[in-house]
Short mmCIF file of C-alpha atoms in Angstrom, two decimals:
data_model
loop_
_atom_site.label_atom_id
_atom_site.label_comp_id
_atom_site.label_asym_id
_atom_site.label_seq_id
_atom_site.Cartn_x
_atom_site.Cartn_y
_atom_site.Cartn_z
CA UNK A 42 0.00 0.00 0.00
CA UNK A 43 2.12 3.16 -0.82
CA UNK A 44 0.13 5.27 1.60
CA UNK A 45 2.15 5.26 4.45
CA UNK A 46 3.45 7.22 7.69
CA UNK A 47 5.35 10.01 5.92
CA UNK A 48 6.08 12.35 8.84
CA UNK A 49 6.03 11.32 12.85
CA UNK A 50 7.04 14.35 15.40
CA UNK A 51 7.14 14.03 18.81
CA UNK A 52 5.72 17.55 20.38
CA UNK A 53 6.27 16.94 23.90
CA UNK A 54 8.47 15.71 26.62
CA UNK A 55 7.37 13.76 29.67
CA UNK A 56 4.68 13.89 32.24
CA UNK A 57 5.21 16.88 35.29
CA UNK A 58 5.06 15.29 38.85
CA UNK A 59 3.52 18.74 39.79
CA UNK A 60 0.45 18.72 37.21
CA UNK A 61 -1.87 15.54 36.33
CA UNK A 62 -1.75 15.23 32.52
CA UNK A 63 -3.57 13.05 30.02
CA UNK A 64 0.22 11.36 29.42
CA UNK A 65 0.21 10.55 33.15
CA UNK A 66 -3.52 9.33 33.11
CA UNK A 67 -3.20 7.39 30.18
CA UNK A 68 0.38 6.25 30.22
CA UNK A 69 0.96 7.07 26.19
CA UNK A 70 0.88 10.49 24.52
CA UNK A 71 -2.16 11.53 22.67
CA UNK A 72 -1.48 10.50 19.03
CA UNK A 73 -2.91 12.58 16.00
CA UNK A 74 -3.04 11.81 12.63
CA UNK A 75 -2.94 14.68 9.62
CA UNK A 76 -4.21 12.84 6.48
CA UNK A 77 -4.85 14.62 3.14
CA UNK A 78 -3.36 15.14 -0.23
CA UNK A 79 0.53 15.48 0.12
CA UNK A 80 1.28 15.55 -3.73
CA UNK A 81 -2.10 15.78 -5.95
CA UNK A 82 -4.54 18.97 -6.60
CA UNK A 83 -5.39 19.18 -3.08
CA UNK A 84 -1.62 19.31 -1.89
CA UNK A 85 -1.15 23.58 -1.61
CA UNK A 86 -5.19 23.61 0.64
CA UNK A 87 -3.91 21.37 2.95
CA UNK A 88 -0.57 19.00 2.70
CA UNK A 89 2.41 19.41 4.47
CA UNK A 90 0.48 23.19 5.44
CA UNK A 91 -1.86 21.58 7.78
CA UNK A 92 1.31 19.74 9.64
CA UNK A 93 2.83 22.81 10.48
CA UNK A 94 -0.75 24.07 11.16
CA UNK A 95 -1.34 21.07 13.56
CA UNK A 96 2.14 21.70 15.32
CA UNK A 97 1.42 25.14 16.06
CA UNK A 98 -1.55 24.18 17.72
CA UNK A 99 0.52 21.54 20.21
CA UNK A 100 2.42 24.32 20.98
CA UNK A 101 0.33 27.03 21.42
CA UNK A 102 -1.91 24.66 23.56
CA UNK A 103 1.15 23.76 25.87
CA UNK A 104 1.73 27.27 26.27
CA UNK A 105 -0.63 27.64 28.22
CA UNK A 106 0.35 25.76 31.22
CA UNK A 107 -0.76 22.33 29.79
CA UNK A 108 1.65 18.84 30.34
CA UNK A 109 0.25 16.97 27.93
CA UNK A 110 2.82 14.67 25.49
CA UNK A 111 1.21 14.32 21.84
CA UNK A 112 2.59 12.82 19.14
CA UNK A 113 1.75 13.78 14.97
CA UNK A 114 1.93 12.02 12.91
CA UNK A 115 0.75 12.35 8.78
CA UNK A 116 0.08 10.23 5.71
CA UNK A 117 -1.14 10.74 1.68
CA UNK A 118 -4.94 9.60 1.26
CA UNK A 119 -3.85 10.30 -2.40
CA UNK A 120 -7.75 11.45 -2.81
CA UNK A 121 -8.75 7.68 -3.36
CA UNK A 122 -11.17 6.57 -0.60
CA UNK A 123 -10.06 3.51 -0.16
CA UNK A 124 -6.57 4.44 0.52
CA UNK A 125 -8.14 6.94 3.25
CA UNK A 126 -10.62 4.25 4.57
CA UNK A 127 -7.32 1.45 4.77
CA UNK A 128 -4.55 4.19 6.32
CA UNK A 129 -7.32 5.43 9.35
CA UNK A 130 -7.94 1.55 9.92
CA UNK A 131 -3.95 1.33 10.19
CA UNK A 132 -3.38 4.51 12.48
CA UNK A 133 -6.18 3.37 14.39
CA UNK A 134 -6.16 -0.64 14.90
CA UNK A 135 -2.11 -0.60 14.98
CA UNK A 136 -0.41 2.74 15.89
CA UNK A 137 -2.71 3.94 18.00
CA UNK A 138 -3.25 7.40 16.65
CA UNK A 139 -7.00 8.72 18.66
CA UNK A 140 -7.99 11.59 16.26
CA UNK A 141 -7.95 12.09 12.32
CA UNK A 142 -7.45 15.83 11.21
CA UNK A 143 -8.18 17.46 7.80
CA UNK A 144 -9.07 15.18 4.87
CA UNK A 145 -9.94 17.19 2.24
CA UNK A 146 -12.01 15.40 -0.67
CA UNK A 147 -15.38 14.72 0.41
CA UNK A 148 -15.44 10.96 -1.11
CA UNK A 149 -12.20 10.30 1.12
CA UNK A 150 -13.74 11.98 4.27
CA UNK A 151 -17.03 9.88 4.31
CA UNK A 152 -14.81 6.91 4.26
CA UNK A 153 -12.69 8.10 6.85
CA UNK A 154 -16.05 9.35 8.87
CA UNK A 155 -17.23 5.51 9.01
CA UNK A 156 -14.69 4.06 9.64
CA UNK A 157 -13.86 6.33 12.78
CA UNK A 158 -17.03 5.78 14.03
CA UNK A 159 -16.86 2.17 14.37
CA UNK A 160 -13.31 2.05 16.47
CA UNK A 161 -14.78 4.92 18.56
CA UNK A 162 -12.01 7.32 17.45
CA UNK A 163 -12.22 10.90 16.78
CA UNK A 164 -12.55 12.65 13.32
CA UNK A 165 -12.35 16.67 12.65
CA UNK A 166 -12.74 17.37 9.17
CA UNK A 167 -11.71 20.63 8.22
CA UNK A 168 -10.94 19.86 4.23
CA UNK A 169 -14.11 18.41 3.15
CA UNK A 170 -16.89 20.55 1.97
CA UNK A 171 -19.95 17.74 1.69
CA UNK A 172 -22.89 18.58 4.46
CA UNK A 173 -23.60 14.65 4.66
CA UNK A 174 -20.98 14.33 6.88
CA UNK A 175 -23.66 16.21 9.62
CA UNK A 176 -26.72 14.95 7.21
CA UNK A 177 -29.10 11.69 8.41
CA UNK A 178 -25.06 9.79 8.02
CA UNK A 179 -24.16 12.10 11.24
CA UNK A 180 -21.97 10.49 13.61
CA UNK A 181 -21.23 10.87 17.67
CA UNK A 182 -17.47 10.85 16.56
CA UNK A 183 -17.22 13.71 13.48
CA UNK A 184 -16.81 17.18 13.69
CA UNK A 185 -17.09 18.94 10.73
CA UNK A 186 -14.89 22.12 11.62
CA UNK A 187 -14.20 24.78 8.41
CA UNK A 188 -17.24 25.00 5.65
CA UNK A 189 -19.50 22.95 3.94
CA UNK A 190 -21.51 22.61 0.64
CA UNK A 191 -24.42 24.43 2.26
CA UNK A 192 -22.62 27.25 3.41
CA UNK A 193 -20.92 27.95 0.14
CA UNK A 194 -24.29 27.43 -1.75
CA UNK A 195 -25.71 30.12 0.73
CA UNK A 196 -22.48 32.55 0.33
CA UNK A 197 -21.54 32.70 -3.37
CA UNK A 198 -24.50 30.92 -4.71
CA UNK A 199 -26.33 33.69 -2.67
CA UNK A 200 -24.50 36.43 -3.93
CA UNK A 201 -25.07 35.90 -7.66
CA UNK A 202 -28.54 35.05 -7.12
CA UNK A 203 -29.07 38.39 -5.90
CA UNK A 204 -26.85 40.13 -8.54
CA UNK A 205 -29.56 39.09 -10.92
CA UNK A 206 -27.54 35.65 -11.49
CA UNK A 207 -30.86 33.78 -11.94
CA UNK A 208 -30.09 31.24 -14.55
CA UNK A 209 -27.22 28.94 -14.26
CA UNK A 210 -24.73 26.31 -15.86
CA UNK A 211 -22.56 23.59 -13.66
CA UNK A 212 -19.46 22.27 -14.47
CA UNK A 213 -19.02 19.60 -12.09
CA UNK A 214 -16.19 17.46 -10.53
CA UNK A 215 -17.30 13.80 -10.52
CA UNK A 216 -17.49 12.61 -7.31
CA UNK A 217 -19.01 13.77 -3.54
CA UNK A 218 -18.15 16.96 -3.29
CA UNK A 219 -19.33 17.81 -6.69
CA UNK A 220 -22.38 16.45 -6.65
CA UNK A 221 -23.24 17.99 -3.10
CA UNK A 222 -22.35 21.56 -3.71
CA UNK A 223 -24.12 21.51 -7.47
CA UNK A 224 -26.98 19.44 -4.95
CA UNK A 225 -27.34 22.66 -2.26
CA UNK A 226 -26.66 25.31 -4.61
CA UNK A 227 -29.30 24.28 -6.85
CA UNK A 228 -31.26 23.93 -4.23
CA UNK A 229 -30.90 27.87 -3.19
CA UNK A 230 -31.34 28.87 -6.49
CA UNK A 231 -34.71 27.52 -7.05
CA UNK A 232 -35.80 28.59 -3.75
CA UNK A 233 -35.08 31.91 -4.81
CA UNK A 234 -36.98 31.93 -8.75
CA UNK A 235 -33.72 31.10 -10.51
CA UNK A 236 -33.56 28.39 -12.98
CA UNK A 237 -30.74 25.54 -13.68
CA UNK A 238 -30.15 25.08 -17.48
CA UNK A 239 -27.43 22.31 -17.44
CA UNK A 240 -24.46 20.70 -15.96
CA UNK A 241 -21.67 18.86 -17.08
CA UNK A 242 -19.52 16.33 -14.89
CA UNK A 243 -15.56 16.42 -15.39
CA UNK A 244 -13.66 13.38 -13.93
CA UNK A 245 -11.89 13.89 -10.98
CA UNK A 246 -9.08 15.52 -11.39
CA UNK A 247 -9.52 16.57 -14.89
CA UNK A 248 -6.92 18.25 -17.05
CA UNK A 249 -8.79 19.17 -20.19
CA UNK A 250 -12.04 22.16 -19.42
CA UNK A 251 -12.58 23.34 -22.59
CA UNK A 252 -15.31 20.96 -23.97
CA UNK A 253 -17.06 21.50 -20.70
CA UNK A 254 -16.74 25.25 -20.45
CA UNK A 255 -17.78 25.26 -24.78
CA UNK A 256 -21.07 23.57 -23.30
CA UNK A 257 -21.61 26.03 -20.62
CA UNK A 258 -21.25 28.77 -23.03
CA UNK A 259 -23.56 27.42 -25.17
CA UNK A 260 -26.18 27.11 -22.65
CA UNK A 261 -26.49 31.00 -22.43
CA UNK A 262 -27.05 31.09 -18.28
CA UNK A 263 -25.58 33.97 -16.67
CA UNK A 264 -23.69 32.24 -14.31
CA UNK A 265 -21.65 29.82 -15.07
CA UNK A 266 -21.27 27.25 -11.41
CA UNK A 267 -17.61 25.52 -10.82
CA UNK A 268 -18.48 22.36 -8.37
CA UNK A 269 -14.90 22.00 -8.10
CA UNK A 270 -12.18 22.58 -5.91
CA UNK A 271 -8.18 23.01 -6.05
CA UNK A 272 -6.07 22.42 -8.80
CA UNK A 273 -9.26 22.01 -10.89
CA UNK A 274 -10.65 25.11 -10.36
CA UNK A 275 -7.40 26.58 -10.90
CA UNK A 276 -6.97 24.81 -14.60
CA UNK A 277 -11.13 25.53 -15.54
CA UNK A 278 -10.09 29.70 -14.55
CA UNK A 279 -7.58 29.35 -16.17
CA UNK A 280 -9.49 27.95 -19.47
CA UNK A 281 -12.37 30.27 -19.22
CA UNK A 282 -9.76 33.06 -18.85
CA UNK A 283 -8.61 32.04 -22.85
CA UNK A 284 -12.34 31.28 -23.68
CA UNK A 285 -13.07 34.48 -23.15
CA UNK A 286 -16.16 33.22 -20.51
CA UNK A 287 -16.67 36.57 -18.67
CA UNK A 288 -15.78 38.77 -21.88
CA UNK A 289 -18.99 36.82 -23.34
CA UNK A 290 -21.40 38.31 -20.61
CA UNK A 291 -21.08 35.41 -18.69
CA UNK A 292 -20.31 35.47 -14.59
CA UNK A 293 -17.70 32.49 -13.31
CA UNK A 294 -19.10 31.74 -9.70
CA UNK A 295 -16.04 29.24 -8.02
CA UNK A 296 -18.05 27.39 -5.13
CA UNK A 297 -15.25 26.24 -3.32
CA UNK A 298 -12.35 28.64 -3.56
CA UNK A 299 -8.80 28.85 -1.57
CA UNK A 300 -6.41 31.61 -1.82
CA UNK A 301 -3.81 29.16 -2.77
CA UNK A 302 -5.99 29.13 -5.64
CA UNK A 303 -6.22 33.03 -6.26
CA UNK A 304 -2.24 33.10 -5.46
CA UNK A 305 -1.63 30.61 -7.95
CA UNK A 306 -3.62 32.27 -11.10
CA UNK A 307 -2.97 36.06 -9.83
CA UNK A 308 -4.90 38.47 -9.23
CA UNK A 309 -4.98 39.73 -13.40
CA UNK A 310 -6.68 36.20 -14.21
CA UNK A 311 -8.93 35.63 -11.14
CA UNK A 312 -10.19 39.65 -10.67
CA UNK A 313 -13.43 39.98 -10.13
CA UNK A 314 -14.19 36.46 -9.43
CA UNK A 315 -17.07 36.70 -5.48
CA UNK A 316 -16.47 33.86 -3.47
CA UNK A 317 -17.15 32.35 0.31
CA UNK A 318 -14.29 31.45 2.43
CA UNK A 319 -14.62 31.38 6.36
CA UNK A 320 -10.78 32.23 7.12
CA UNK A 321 -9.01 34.40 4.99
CA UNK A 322 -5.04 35.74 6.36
CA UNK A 323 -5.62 39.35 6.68
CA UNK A 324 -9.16 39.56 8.36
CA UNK A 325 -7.86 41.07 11.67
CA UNK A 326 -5.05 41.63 14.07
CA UNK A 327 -4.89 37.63 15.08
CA UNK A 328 -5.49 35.97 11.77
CA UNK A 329 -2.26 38.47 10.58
CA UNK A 330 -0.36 38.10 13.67
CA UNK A 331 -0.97 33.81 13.31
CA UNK A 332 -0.02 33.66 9.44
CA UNK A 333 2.81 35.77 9.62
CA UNK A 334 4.08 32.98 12.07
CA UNK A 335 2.61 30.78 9.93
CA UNK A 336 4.57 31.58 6.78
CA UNK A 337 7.70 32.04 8.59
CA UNK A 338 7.62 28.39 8.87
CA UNK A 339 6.10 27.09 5.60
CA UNK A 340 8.42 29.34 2.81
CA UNK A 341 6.52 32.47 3.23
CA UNK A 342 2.97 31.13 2.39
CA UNK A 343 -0.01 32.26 3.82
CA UNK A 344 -2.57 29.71 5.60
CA UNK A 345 -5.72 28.49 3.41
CA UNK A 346 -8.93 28.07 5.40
CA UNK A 347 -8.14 24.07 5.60
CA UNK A 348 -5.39 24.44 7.29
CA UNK A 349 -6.30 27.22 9.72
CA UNK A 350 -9.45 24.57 10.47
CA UNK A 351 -6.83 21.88 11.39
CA UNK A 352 -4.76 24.46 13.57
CA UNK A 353 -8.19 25.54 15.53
CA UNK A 354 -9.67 21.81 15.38
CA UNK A 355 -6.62 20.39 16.70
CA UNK A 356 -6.33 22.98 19.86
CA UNK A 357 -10.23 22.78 20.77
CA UNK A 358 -9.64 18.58 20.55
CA UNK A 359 -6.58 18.96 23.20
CA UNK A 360 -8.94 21.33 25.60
CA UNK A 361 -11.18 18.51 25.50
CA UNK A 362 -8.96 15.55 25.95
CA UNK A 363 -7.41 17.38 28.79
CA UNK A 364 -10.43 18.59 30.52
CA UNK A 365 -11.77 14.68 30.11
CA UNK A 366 -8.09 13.44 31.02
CA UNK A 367 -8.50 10.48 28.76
CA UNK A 368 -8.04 10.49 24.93
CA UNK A 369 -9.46 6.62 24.49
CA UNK A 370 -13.26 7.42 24.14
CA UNK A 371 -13.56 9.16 21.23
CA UNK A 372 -17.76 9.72 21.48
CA UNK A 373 -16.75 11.25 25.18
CA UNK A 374 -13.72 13.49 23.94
CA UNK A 375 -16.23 14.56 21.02
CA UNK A 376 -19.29 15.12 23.69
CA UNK A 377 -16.61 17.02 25.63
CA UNK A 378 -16.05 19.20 22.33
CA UNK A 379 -19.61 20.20 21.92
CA UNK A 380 -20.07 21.24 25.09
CA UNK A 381 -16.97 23.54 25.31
CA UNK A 382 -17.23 26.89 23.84
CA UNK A 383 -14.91 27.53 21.00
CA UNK A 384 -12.31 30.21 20.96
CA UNK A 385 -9.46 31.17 18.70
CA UNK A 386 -7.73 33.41 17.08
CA UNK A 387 -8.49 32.16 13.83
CA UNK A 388 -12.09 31.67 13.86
CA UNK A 389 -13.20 33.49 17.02
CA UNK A 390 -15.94 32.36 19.25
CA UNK A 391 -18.15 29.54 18.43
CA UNK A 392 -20.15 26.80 18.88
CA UNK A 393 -20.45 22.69 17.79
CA UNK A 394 -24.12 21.85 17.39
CA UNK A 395 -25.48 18.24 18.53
CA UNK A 396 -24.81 17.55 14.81
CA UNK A 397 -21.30 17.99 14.84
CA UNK A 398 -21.39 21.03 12.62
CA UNK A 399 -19.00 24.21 13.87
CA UNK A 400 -20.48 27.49 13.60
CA UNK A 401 -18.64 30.14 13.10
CA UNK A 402 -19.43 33.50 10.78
CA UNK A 403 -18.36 33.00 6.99
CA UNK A 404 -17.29 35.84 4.90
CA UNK A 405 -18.14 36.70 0.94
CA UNK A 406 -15.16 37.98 -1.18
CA UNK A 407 -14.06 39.28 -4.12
CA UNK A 408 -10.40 39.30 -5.42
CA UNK A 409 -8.71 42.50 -6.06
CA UNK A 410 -7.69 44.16 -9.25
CA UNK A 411 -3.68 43.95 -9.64
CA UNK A 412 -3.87 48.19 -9.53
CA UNK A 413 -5.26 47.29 -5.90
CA UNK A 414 -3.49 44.35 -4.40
CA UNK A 415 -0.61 45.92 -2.41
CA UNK A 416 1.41 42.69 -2.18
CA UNK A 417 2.04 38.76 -3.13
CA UNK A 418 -0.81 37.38 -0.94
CA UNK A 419 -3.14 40.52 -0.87
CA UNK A 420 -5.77 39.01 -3.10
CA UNK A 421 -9.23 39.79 -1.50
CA UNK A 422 -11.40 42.68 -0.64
CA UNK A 423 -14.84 42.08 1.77
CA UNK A 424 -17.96 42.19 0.79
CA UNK A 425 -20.01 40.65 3.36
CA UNK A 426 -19.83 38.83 6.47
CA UNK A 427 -22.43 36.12 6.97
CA UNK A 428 -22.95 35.16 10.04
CA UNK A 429 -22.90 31.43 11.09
CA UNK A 430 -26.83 30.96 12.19
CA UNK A 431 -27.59 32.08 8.62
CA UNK A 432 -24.38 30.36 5.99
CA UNK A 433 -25.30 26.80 7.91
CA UNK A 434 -27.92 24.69 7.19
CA UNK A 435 -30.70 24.97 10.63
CA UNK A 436 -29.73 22.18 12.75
CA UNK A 437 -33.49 20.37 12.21
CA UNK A 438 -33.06 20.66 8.27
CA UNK A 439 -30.12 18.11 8.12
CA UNK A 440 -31.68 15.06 9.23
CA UNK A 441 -29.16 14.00 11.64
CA UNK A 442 -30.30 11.59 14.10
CA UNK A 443 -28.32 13.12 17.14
CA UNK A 444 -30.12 16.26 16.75
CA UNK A 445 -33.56 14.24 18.08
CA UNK A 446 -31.71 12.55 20.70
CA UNK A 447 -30.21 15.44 22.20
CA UNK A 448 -33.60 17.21 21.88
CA UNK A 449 -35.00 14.62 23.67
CA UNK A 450 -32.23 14.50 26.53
CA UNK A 451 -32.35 17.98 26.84
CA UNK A 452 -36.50 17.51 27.20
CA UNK A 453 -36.33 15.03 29.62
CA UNK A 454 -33.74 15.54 32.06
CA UNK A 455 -33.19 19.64 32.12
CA UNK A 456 -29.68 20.49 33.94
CA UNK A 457 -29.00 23.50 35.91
CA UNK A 458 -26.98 25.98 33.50
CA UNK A 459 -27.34 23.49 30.43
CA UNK A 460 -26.34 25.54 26.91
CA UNK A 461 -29.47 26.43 24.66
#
C-alpha cells in the first residue's frame, strides 16, 4: 500500500510530577493523525500546510500551562477513498493514533467518517466541503470544523442570485463533493426563482475544461457554477480566462475557492471572481499576527482556510482531551467538544451543534484588481460577512439523528446551566 506514515514528530516531553496530565492518566501520549493530499490537486489547501498548522496548535496549547505529550503524525490519502478508509484503519487498529485531522475530498472523508465511528475514534474534518458528513449519516465521533456545501451554496450561490444571477450552468467534478455543492446550490437557487439550465460532470481531477466550459457557453445562463475545488478550479479559470467566458457576458461563480488558488492564477486572471471562504489571512489583528508565524515556517505562504481549520480543530480537541483526562473514548472526547465553547484566534468564538457542525461567521469575497493588491498574498477585498446561524444549514433541516436525541435529553432531564 504506498500510503504510508510520511512524517512522525514528537511535540512533547514527559509527564510533570507537579500537574496531572492526560500522558500521566493514560500512560501514552495523545497520538494525531494529519491525512490529506501530500502531492495531488489538493496538496497547496492542505498538505504538508496543515502539519505545520497542527504543530502550532501543540504548541500554542502547551503554552498555556498544559503537560500533555502528543505525538503527529501524517500520511497521503492520495484522494482515493479507499486508501483513506485502509490508512485510518492502520493509524487506528495498529499505531494507535485517537484523532484524524483534515481530509480534504469529500469521497475520502465519508470513508474516513465511518470508519472512525466504528473504532470509537475521533474525526475533525476541516478539508471536506460535503454537508452529509452532519446529514441523516451524522456520527457521535465527526466534527465537521471549516465549511460545507451548504454554506458555500448560501455565500456565493447567494451572492449571484441576488446580482440578478438567476439562470445557471454547472461544471461539475465527478465525485461527492461535486455532486453535493451543485446538490445545495441548486437547491438555493430555485428557492429563490432562478432556474438551472445544465451541468456537465468532469472526472476527478480533470486536465482538459474546454469541452465543458464550450457547453456552458452554449447554454447562455448567466452564471456559469464551478463544483470543483483546487487544482481544478485553478486549470477551468484558467481555461475560461482564454475562452473568453466573462468577456462573453457570462459570470464564473467558483463554489469552493482557496487563496492558494487566487495566489496561484494572480490576481490579473482571477479579478473579479465573489467567493465564500470562512478564514481568509488578513481579516484582523490575530489571523495576521498567526499567518505571519505561519509563513515564517512554511516558505513564506499564507494559511488556506483548511489548514487554519486543522490548527483551531486540533487545539479545541486537546482542551477537551485534557479537561476529560483520557483520549481513548472518542464519542466522550467529542461530547466534551460540543459542550466547550470555542475560541481562537483564527475563527473566534463559536459553537459545535449536537450535529457535529462548527459554527462560526463566513465571509463573501471578491479578489482585487492587480492596480489594488498591495502585495504577493493581498488578493481579496470584503464584501459581506455572513454570520454562522444564517451560511449553515438549521440544525433540524439536516436530518441527523443526534439532533432528536439530544432534543430529547435535553426535554427530559433539564440540567442547571445546560447551553441552549
Amino acid at each position: 500500500m504506498r500510503a504510508r506514515v510520511l512524517l512522525t514528530a514528537l511535540l512533547a516531553g514527559m509527564a510533570s510530577s507537579v500537574a496531572p496530565s492526560v500522558a500521566a492518566f493514560a500512560g501514552t501520549p495523545v497520538k494525531i493523525g494529519v491525512l490529506n493530499d501530500r502531492s495531488g490537486v489538493y496538496a497547496d489547501i492542505s498538505g504538508e500546510g496543515s502539519v505545520v498548522a497542527a504543530r502550532m496548535a501543540v504548541e500554542d496549547f502547551r503554552q498555556q500551562s498544559h503537560d500533555l505529550a502528543v505525538e503527529i503524525v501524517a500520511g497521503d490519502h492520495q484522494n482515493k477513498p479507499a486508501v483513506g478508509a485502509a490508512l485510518a484503519r492502520v493509524w487506528y487498529d495498529r499505531e494507535g493514533v485517537d484523532a484524524i485531522f483534515d481530509v480534504p475530498t469529500s469521497s475520502v472523508a465519508l470513508a474516513v467518517h465511518a470508519v472512525t465511528r466504528e473504532r470509537n475514534k475521533v474525526f475533525v474534518d476541516s478539508g471536506a466541503g460535503t454537508a452529509d458528513l452532519t446529514g441523516p449519516d451524522c456520527s457521535p465521533n465527526t466534527v465537521h470544523w471549516t465549511f460545507d456545501t451548504v454554506a458555500l451554496a448560501n455565500g456565493t450561490g447567494g451572492a449571484m442570485v441576488k446580482r440578478g444571477g438567476d439562470t445557471w450552468f454547472f461544471v461539475t467534478a465527478d465525485y461527492a463533493f461535486g455532486e453535493a455543492v451543485q446538490r445545495d446550490t441548486t437547491a438555493l437557487i430555485l428557492r429563490n426563482g432562478g432556474r438551472v439550465l445544465g451541468s456537465v460532470k468532469t472526472p476527478f481531477p480533470a486536465s482538459d475544461f474546454g469541452p465543458a466550459l464550450r457547453e456552458a457557453q452554449g447554454s447562455g445562463a448567466k452564471v456559469i457554477g464551478l463544483a470543483n475545488a483546487g487544482g481544478d478550479t485553478i486549470g477551468a479559470v484558467r481555461e475560461a480566462a482564454r475562452l473568453k467566458v466573462t468577456e462573453g457576458g457570462q459570470a464564473l461563480a467558483g463554489l469552493l475557492i482557496f487563496s492558494s488558488d487566487i495566489h496561484a492564477l494572480t490576481p490579473k486572471v482571477a479579478q473579479g471572481l465573489v467567493l465564500t471562504e470562512p478564514f481568509y489571512w488578513d481579516l484582523n489583528d490575530g489571523t495576521r499576527a498567526f499567518s505571519d508565524r505561519f509563513a515564517r515556517r512554511f516558505s513564506g505562504r499564507k494559511p488556506t482556510a483548511a489548514q487554519a481549520g486543522v490548527y483551531a480543530g486540533v487545539l479545541h480537541y486537546l482542551k477537551a482531551v485534557a479537561a476529560l483526562h483520557r483520549a481513548d473514548d472518542g464519542r466522550r472526547v467529542v461530547a466534551k467538544m460540543k459542550e466547550l465553547s470555542t475560541d481562537d484566534p483564527l475563527f473566534g468564538k463559536g459553537t459545535i451543534r449536537p450535529d457535529g457542525r462548527k459554527i462560526h461567521d463566513m465571509y463573501l469575497f471578491e479578489v482585487k484588481k492587480p492596480s489594488e493588491s498591495k502585495g504577493e498574498w493581498d488578493l481579496y477585498r470584503t464584501l459581506a460577512t455572513i454570520p454562522g446561524a444564517e451560511a449553515f444549514r438549521p440544525l433540524d433541516q439536516g436530518g441527523c439523528p443526534l439532533v432528536t436525541k439530544a432534543a430529547q435529553a435535553e426535554t427530559a432531564v433539564p440540567t442547571e446551566g445546560a447551553r441552549p
